[in-house]
Amino acid sequence: MDVLTWTYIIVGITFALYIGIAIWSRAGSTKEFYVAGGGVSPLANGMATAADWMSAASFISMAGIISFAGYDGAVYLMGWTGGYVLLALLLAPYLRKFGKFTVPDFIGERYYSNTARTVAVICALIVSFTYVAGQMRGVGVVFSRFLEVEIETGVVIGMIIVLFYAVLGGMKGITYTQVAQYCVLIFAFMVPAIFISIQMTGNPIPQLGMGATVTGSETYLLDKLNGLSTELGFAEYTNGSKSMIDVFAITLALMVGTAGLPHVIVRFFTVKKVKDARKSAGWALLLIAILYTTAPAVSVFAKTNLIETVSGKEYVTMPKWFTNWEKTGLLKYEDKNGDGKIQYYNDKSKNEEFLAAQEAKGYKGSELTIDNDIMVLANPEIAQLPNWVIALVAAGALAAALSTAAGLLLVISSSVSHDLIKKMINPNISEKGELWSARGAAAVAVVIAGYFGINPPGFVAAVVALAFGLAAASFFPAIILGIFHKKMNKEGAVSGMIVGLLLMLFYMLKFKFGIFDGGKEAVDGLKASWWFGISPEGFGTIAMIVNFIVAFVVNSFTPAPPQEVQDIVENIRIPSGAGEATGH
């Protein structure tokens, strides 16, 4: 069977599974809608958290970034993985013990203020919509290539599916759907990685294959890729070009942004006990590590195969995968010198001798434009794996994008229905009314998310990285101070969140989208003007530091929190059952 038929079969089966689970586990109360009734087992919650966490950015875009950025791409691996450890150790158990449904609910109660709750709701909506934009772009990329439909049509199909199980099942439906989605996405990521590792190095373990010698040769795979890269005028794959301060800033922004992501934090409210929150965090970390330790190997395999397949080869001899991806617009070939061959090299090289040599050969700049987001999806096709494997990767990418999109939509809907309507606008609303308002908010959020999918602001991981920066700039200081600094008051926390969020938004709009300096076309020229040499993806670190400073300064000039609030903060840091052995 061809790829299209296999894709319809595998994607159809997985979608039917997700919808079936949503019907079986539909929510009948607000507690089931918000936190799945609070009775999810640690293993199931760990799988659901892993699926929620590993979005389209992890599945589709991360290995693509590492393919082209090489060593510099490691910031995403370090930041996201380290951030999850930070979340599991510093935040999850304490937030679970506090016992609120949402992050804005925690901030509103901890800082005894509806103003704090409102600011937190606004932050949650901005972060979630920025994040969900990346997921919907991922859905559109997969559908446009593998189901051969327009990106707009693909996004609409994804909207309908995620709306069905997010609105019908709430957190209960999402949780058990995400368990299934984790199984699909991890199988889909590992199968082609194992196939290609055997094909290229003879080693079935991709993590070891990346550091092994090429089959039939004594050359190490990474040495081979370094050689291929330098021949094309790029830096060695294993050497970085980013400044140390930018690497540090991006890594830290991704780490603390992870710890402030509302759709991940809420997962720890779905288990019965604080102890279960710790267990599910451990399970999730183990399950996430399977993909995250494999992604660097996938990036090496994909980049090596791509260069060997296309560079210097005649366009008419390109295999079918090349023309299929050309149709999506994510792979573009322009024959600048009319020789019918694909010249793929670094036309922005700092090596003037290299560029002069290319011009002497009649080359007029690189003729190939490749979107980062196609590397993982195209990898099985480039390696000529069986059609069912290619279709399986499509199903896995959709599982990753939809699982995270569903979690984000729940955050959006609960922020509106629980934190805005129930807690502030209409405290007397019935449970049924609150449930319907949550579903209505989710429906509106899906439509907005769909718009972002059709009109994406950038490639998946770049958009998602900005969401992490926004979370770092706004939520993280308020949450960490809310747990570990009992005398932090509402004035300090709210001031810090507002200043941090506005600063990050300003920097993002100025240097990522060129809003104040001539639009996207001017962005490359603005790099020399980055503050402290830090990119927009890393500026969340600076905005977070400013948030902390503002919070402490304002706190020192304003009244301390009420004693009962300080007592609550003291209590959430005491382990459950402490003092039982001594009778205290």
XYZ file of C-alpha atoms in Angstrom, residues 23-566:
544
model
C -16.856 9.068 25.202
C -16.008 6.409 27.802
C -14.449 8.898 30.217
C -16.646 11.956 29.710
C -16.774 14.378 32.640
C -19.939 14.577 34.728
C -18.766 17.156 37.293
C -16.468 20.174 37.497
C -13.950 18.153 39.536
C -13.793 15.543 36.765
C -13.577 18.302 34.154
C -10.763 20.199 35.916
C -8.710 17.463 37.640
C -10.137 14.115 36.400
C -11.816 13.539 39.766
C -8.429 13.507 41.534
C -8.124 9.719 41.309
C -5.625 9.023 38.513
C -2.893 6.454 39.275
C 0.767 7.639 39.331
C 1.729 5.558 36.257
C -1.248 6.735 34.183
C -0.643 10.311 35.275
C 3.055 9.946 34.442
C 2.185 8.785 30.907
C -0.376 11.557 30.498
C 2.103 14.148 31.801
C 4.762 12.886 29.379
C 2.324 13.179 26.450
C 1.176 16.606 27.638
C 4.788 17.709 28.003
C 6.139 16.272 24.721
C 4.396 18.548 22.292
C 4.838 19.040 18.565
C 7.970 21.000 19.484
C 9.518 17.926 21.107
C 8.365 15.426 18.485
C 8.627 17.438 15.256
C 10.777 20.475 15.811
C 13.443 19.745 18.423
C 15.400 17.213 16.360
C 14.965 19.530 13.359
C 16.545 22.411 15.249
C 19.410 20.204 16.419
C 19.885 18.991 12.818
C 20.606 22.523 11.635
C 21.977 24.146 14.793
C 24.107 21.169 15.832
C 25.716 21.718 19.219
C 23.756 24.961 19.740
C 20.498 23.021 19.549
C 21.427 21.257 22.776
C 19.990 24.216 24.709
C 16.509 22.833 24.028
C 17.448 19.413 25.366
C 19.098 20.829 28.489
C 16.469 23.453 29.167
C 13.361 21.345 28.730
C 14.724 18.274 30.515
C 16.248 20.269 33.367
C 13.053 22.253 33.671
C 11.012 19.155 34.208
C 13.337 18.074 37.039
C 12.928 21.539 38.564
C 9.152 21.249 38.308
C 9.072 17.774 39.845
C 11.319 18.662 42.793
C 10.436 22.270 43.622
C 6.822 22.794 42.659
C 4.629 19.766 41.957
C 4.304 18.280 45.485
C 3.691 21.655 47.151
C 1.109 22.783 44.624
C -0.654 19.426 44.974
C -0.753 19.849 48.743
C -2.168 23.376 48.355
C -5.026 21.656 46.535
C -6.246 24.198 43.959
C -7.465 23.318 40.468
C -5.447 25.865 38.495
C -2.324 28.030 38.688
C -4.370 31.279 38.755
C -6.400 29.699 41.573
C -3.183 29.074 43.543
C -1.936 32.615 42.930
C -5.326 34.158 43.747
C -5.592 32.275 47.061
C -1.929 32.502 48.041
C -1.826 36.248 47.395
C -5.329 36.789 48.837
C -6.310 39.002 45.921
C -8.613 38.960 42.901
C -6.181 41.359 41.231
C -3.464 38.710 41.523
C -5.924 36.127 40.165
C -6.802 38.370 37.209
C -3.152 38.995 36.320
C -2.493 35.246 36.587
C -5.456 34.494 34.289
C -4.119 36.965 31.708
C -0.646 35.399 31.955
C -2.119 31.887 31.602
C -4.081 32.897 28.502
C -1.100 34.605 26.817
C 1.268 31.698 27.566
C -1.286 29.058 26.534
C -2.275 30.738 23.275
C 1.391 31.292 22.342
C 2.083 27.624 23.069
C -0.997 26.289 21.290
C -0.046 28.240 18.149
C 2.969 25.940 17.810
C 0.828 22.823 18.243
C -1.665 23.826 15.573
C 1.150 24.611 13.149
C 2.443 21.087 13.784
C -0.989 19.641 13.023
C -1.157 21.659 9.793
C 2.330 20.517 8.668
C 1.482 16.830 9.186
C -1.903 16.955 7.495
C -0.680 18.996 4.523
C 2.005 16.432 3.710
C 0.632 13.059 4.709
C -3.082 13.440 3.996
C -2.370 15.685 0.990
C -4.895 18.310 2.005
C -4.570 22.056 2.384
C -3.011 23.167 5.671
C -6.258 25.015 6.479
C -8.270 21.792 6.056
C -5.806 19.855 8.190
C -6.010 22.380 11.011
C -9.825 22.261 10.935
C -9.763 18.443 11.204
C -7.381 18.695 14.172
C -9.625 21.331 15.780
C -12.671 19.078 15.533
C -10.887 16.080 17.080
C -9.336 17.985 19.978
C -12.549 19.917 20.586
C -14.479 16.676 20.834
C -12.463 15.020 23.562
C -11.373 18.205 25.390
C -14.873 19.658 25.603
C -16.682 16.376 26.239
C -14.222 14.728 28.609
C -12.401 17.659 30.215
C -9.334 16.614 32.213
C -10.756 13.126 32.727
C -11.110 12.531 28.982
C -7.813 14.273 28.208
C -5.892 12.218 30.804
C -6.828 8.807 29.457
C -6.576 9.996 25.859
C -3.048 11.228 26.614
C -2.096 7.804 27.981
C -2.988 6.364 24.559
C -1.260 9.270 22.782
C 1.961 8.679 24.708
C 2.013 5.058 23.534
C 1.424 6.170 19.930
C 3.975 8.986 19.885
C 6.816 7.108 21.592
C 6.341 4.046 19.344
C 6.222 6.320 16.291
C 9.411 8.132 17.312
C 11.442 5.070 18.256
C 10.601 2.675 15.386
C 12.164 4.759 12.564
C 15.068 5.768 14.845
C 15.891 2.090 15.457
C 15.483 1.229 11.751
C 17.809 4.043 10.631
C 20.368 3.367 13.375
C 20.657 -0.239 12.150
C 20.781 0.955 8.545
C 23.562 3.514 9.111
C 25.675 1.963 11.890
C 24.442 -1.596 12.472
C 23.561 -0.670 16.081
C 19.868 -1.057 17.054
C 20.123 1.457 19.916
C 19.942 4.977 18.401
C 21.683 6.635 21.355
C 24.708 4.346 20.794
C 24.391 4.417 17.023
C 24.956 8.189 16.993
C 28.443 7.634 18.421
C 29.259 4.496 16.417
C 31.160 3.993 13.171
C 29.367 4.051 9.819
C 28.509 0.607 8.457
C 31.367 -0.682 6.259
C 33.728 2.065 7.368
C 36.028 2.990 10.248
C 34.746 6.592 10.242
C 32.576 7.647 13.159
C 29.144 8.953 12.146
C 29.653 12.309 13.899
C 33.054 12.755 12.208
C 31.399 12.046 8.872
C 28.706 14.651 9.546
C 31.325 17.186 10.641
C 33.131 16.615 7.335
C 29.958 16.944 5.269
C 29.047 20.158 7.120
C 32.428 21.848 6.650
C 32.496 20.880 2.961
C 29.281 22.885 2.576
C 30.635 25.897 4.436
C 28.789 25.266 7.693
C 30.441 25.075 11.106
C 31.330 21.617 12.396
C 28.173 19.943 13.660
C 29.703 19.271 17.075
C 30.886 22.891 17.564
C 28.645 25.726 18.732
C 28.482 29.309 17.522
C 26.167 30.854 20.128
C 27.697 33.016 22.840
C 27.956 31.429 26.274
C 25.633 34.016 27.813
C 22.917 33.307 25.230
C 23.245 29.543 25.737
C 22.933 30.055 29.488
C 19.977 32.459 29.129
C 18.010 30.212 26.752
C 18.651 27.110 28.870
C 17.581 28.839 32.089
C 14.530 30.456 30.439
C 13.388 27.063 29.158
C 14.008 25.482 32.581
C 12.121 27.989 34.695
C 9.523 28.422 31.957
C 8.843 24.692 32.207
C 8.305 25.028 35.926
C 5.772 27.790 35.275
C 3.760 26.119 32.524
C 0.137 25.914 33.716
C -0.902 22.935 31.563
C 1.886 20.758 33.058
C 1.404 21.927 36.646
C -2.314 21.121 36.603
C -1.504 17.468 35.885
C -0.290 17.044 39.472
C -3.738 17.909 40.811
C -5.223 14.776 39.201
C -3.678 12.238 41.625
C -5.030 11.220 45.038
C -2.106 12.147 47.308
C 1.009 14.319 47.462
C 3.060 11.096 47.456
C 1.401 10.145 44.154
C 2.364 13.526 42.678
C 6.032 12.725 43.358
C 5.674 9.222 41.886
C 3.948 10.442 38.746
C 6.671 13.094 38.294
C 9.279 10.303 38.434
C 7.397 8.159 35.934
C 6.969 11.110 33.583
C 10.677 11.948 33.714
C 11.609 8.369 32.836
C 9.099 8.242 29.965
C 10.156 11.646 28.632
C 13.836 10.617 28.707
C 13.165 7.871 26.132
C 12.362 10.465 23.464
C 14.755 13.162 24.662
C 17.814 10.911 24.621
C 16.852 9.668 21.152
C 16.259 13.084 19.548
C 19.988 13.967 19.105
C 20.528 10.653 17.300
C 17.534 11.289 15.023
C 18.902 14.736 14.184
C 22.312 13.286 13.223
C 20.731 10.548 11.069
C 18.411 13.044 9.339
C 21.080 15.663 8.568
C 23.546 13.065 7.240
C 20.928 11.432 5.027
C 19.677 14.787 3.746
C 23.112 16.082 2.724
C 24.085 12.819 1.036
C 20.753 12.617 -0.791
C 20.460 16.148 -2.196
C 23.719 18.109 -2.245
C 25.200 18.303 -5.735
C 22.654 15.811 -7.140
C 20.508 16.391 -10.212
C 17.018 17.651 -9.467
C 15.390 15.242 -11.930
C 16.831 12.271 -10.042
C 15.395 13.334 -6.681
C 13.215 10.651 -5.062
C 9.466 11.163 -4.615
C 9.768 12.407 -1.022
C 11.512 15.547 -2.284
C 8.721 16.603 -4.623
C 6.092 15.643 -2.037
C 7.601 18.034 0.502
C 8.037 20.720 -2.163
C 4.250 20.744 -2.538
C 3.868 21.783 1.108
C 6.100 24.837 0.630
C 8.326 23.725 3.512
C 11.072 22.604 1.097
C 11.983 24.968 -1.743
C 14.414 24.509 -4.633
C 15.452 27.356 -6.916
C 17.880 26.562 -9.747
C 19.867 29.806 -9.603
C 22.593 28.860 -12.083
C 20.478 26.731 -14.414
C 22.613 23.570 -14.215
C 19.786 21.348 -12.978
C 21.760 20.330 -9.881
C 20.898 21.130 -6.264
C 23.582 23.296 -4.709
C 23.059 23.174 -0.962
C 25.646 25.124 1.000
C 26.019 27.953 3.509
C 25.564 31.127 1.480
C 25.973 33.220 4.638
C 29.335 31.713 5.503
C 31.851 33.960 7.269
C 34.514 32.195 5.225
C 35.014 34.542 2.268
C 37.332 32.066 0.502
C 34.597 29.439 0.602
C 32.015 31.800 -0.907
C 34.491 32.951 -3.576
C 35.136 29.299 -4.493
C 31.394 28.720 -4.865
C 31.026 31.745 -7.118
C 33.978 30.541 -9.226
C 32.050 27.305 -9.845
C 29.110 29.360 -11.120
C 27.029 28.939 -7.968
C 24.917 31.930 -6.964
C 23.854 31.081 -3.436
C 22.284 28.035 -1.841
C 19.428 26.733 -3.966
C 17.681 24.781 -1.209
C 15.512 26.204 1.589
C 14.542 23.679 4.267
C 12.078 24.264 7.098
C 13.345 22.806 10.398
C 9.986 21.190 11.008
C 10.215 18.682 8.159
C 13.331 16.833 9.331
C 11.737 14.283 11.677
C 8.724 13.793 9.408
C 10.763 13.417 6.223
C 13.510 11.316 7.829
C 11.846 7.889 7.248
C 11.157 8.818 3.615
C 14.729 9.985 3.019
C 15.974 6.703 4.519
C 13.511 4.768 2.283
C 11.808 2.998 5.174
C 8.557 1.046 4.625
C 5.425 3.104 3.962
C 3.753 1.980 7.196
C 6.653 3.462 9.191
C 6.255 6.797 7.382
C 2.522 6.790 8.197
C 3.246 5.836 11.803
C 5.437 8.934 12.214
C 2.541 11.082 10.978
C 0.235 9.518 13.577
C 2.858 10.085 16.297
C 3.313 13.738 15.364
C -0.443 14.287 15.495
C -0.612 12.533 18.896
C 2.111 14.848 20.251
C 0.493 18.018 18.918
C -3.077 17.144 19.897
C -2.211 15.906 23.397
C -0.530 19.188 24.300
C -3.169 21.275 22.526
C -5.859 19.557 24.609
C -4.028 20.290 27.865
C -3.586 23.924 26.884
C -7.241 24.273 25.910
C -8.234 22.936 29.322
C -6.035 25.561 31.010
C -7.685 28.268 28.919
C -11.218 27.032 29.617
C -10.641 26.531 33.359
C -8.984 29.957 33.658
C -12.096 31.536 32.163
C -14.806 29.407 33.822
C -13.279 28.714 37.258
C -10.954 31.642 37.935
C -12.792 34.399 36.094
C -16.492 33.466 36.195
C -16.793 31.294 39.330
C -14.310 33.112 41.551
C -14.883 36.694 40.432
C -17.845 37.438 38.163
C -20.556 35.043 39.413
C -19.609 33.177 42.613
C -23.145 31.721 42.848
C -23.035 29.976 39.481
C -24.242 26.366 39.627
C -21.875 23.461 38.995
C -23.749 22.689 35.784
C -23.455 26.317 34.682
C -19.734 26.340 35.431
C -19.276 23.126 33.458
C -21.064 24.600 30.439
C -19.057 27.834 30.669
C -15.849 25.756 30.718
C -16.945 23.895 27.589
C -17.932 27.126 25.868
C -14.565 28.704 26.682
C -12.801 25.617 25.297
C -14.809 25.878 22.062
C -13.872 29.544 21.597
C -10.243 28.754 22.421
C -10.153 26.011 19.743
C -11.295 28.499 17.096
C -8.578 31.002 18.105
C -5.981 28.196 18.168
C -7.100 27.156 14.697
C -6.504 30.685 13.438
C -2.928 30.514 14.720
C -2.491 27.156 13.002
C -3.550 28.626 9.671
C -1.519 31.818 10.185
C 1.532 30.558 12.123
C 3.971 33.122 13.565
C 7.043 30.886 13.078
C 8.362 27.327 13.180
C 7.057 25.194 16.020
C 9.935 25.177 18.496
C 10.613 28.913 18.136
C 7.008 29.747 18.980
C 6.984 27.295 21.878
C 10.288 28.680 23.208
C 8.650 32.108 23.401
C 5.814 30.602 25.455
C 8.407 29.279 27.897
C 9.986 32.730 28.090
C 6.609 34.262 28.877
C 5.971 31.647 31.593
C 9.415 32.275 33.073
C 8.881 36.040 33.059
C 5.446 35.928 34.686
C 4.511 32.750 36.588
C 7.715 31.239 37.912
C 8.721 33.956 40.417
C 5.160 34.259 41.757
C 4.850 30.495 42.245
C 8.300 29.940 43.750
C 7.945 32.900 46.122
C 4.428 31.784 46.965
C 5.813 28.450 48.196
C 9.155 29.390 49.742
C 8.776 32.997 50.946
C 5.864 33.248 53.351
C 6.174 37.027 53.719
C 5.863 37.755 49.985
C 2.706 39.850 49.683
C 0.174 40.465 46.940
C 1.588 43.875 45.970
C 5.057 42.447 45.339
C 3.886 39.376 43.436
C 1.432 41.255 41.217
C 3.926 44.043 40.411
C 6.582 41.491 39.507
C 4.256 39.502 37.241
C 3.060 42.594 35.370
C 6.543 44.066 34.843
C 8.067 40.695 33.870
C 5.298 39.874 31.385
C 5.304 43.328 29.756
C 9.093 43.356 29.456
C 9.122 39.920 27.800
C 6.293 40.869 25.425
C 8.091 44.068 24.421
C 11.381 42.279 23.747
C 9.644 39.488 21.839
C 7.675 41.895 19.623
C 10.734 44.068 18.985
C 13.405 41.466 18.265
C 11.410 38.411 17.134
C 8.728 40.066 15.022
C 10.298 43.464 14.335
C 7.082 45.243 15.311
C 8.848 48.509 16.142
C 11.603 48.291 13.514
C 10.216 47.454 10.086
C 8.608 44.021 10.470
C 9.931 40.467 10.104
C 12.251 41.430 7.244
C 14.296 43.552 9.660
C 14.681 40.856 12.341
C 18.072 39.507 11.161
C 19.539 43.002 11.218
C 18.383 43.541 14.791
C 20.556 40.752 16.215
C 23.424 43.169 16.815
C 21.097 45.208 19.035
C 20.052 42.352 21.346
C 20.284 43.434 24.985
C 23.327 41.800 26.641
C 23.657 39.680 23.458
C 20.637 37.567 24.486
C 18.147 36.267 21.904
C 14.341 36.588 22.329
C 14.199 32.860 23.194
C 16.526 33.494 26.143
C 15.240 36.859 27.298
C 12.756 35.201 29.657
C 15.723 34.805 32.020
C 16.289 38.584 32.191
C 12.554 39.296 32.510
C 12.348 36.703 35.313
C 15.226 38.354 37.223
C 13.512 41.733 36.834
C 10.269 40.133 38.114
C 12.073 38.905 41.253
C 13.725 42.306 41.860
C 10.461 44.236 41.442
C 8.625 41.762 43.701
C 11.183 42.097 46.520
C 11.448 45.905 46.244
C 7.663 46.440 46.286
C 7.268 43.830 49.044
C 9.707 45.714 51.289
C 7.586 48.884 51.143
C 4.157 47.280 51.599
C 2.398 45.382 54.448
C 3.188 41.719 55.135
C 0.567 39.079 54.216
C -2.095 38.159 56.834
C -0.918 35.628 59.432
C -3.329 32.942 58.176
C -1.739 33.142 54.705
C 1.729 32.786 56.220
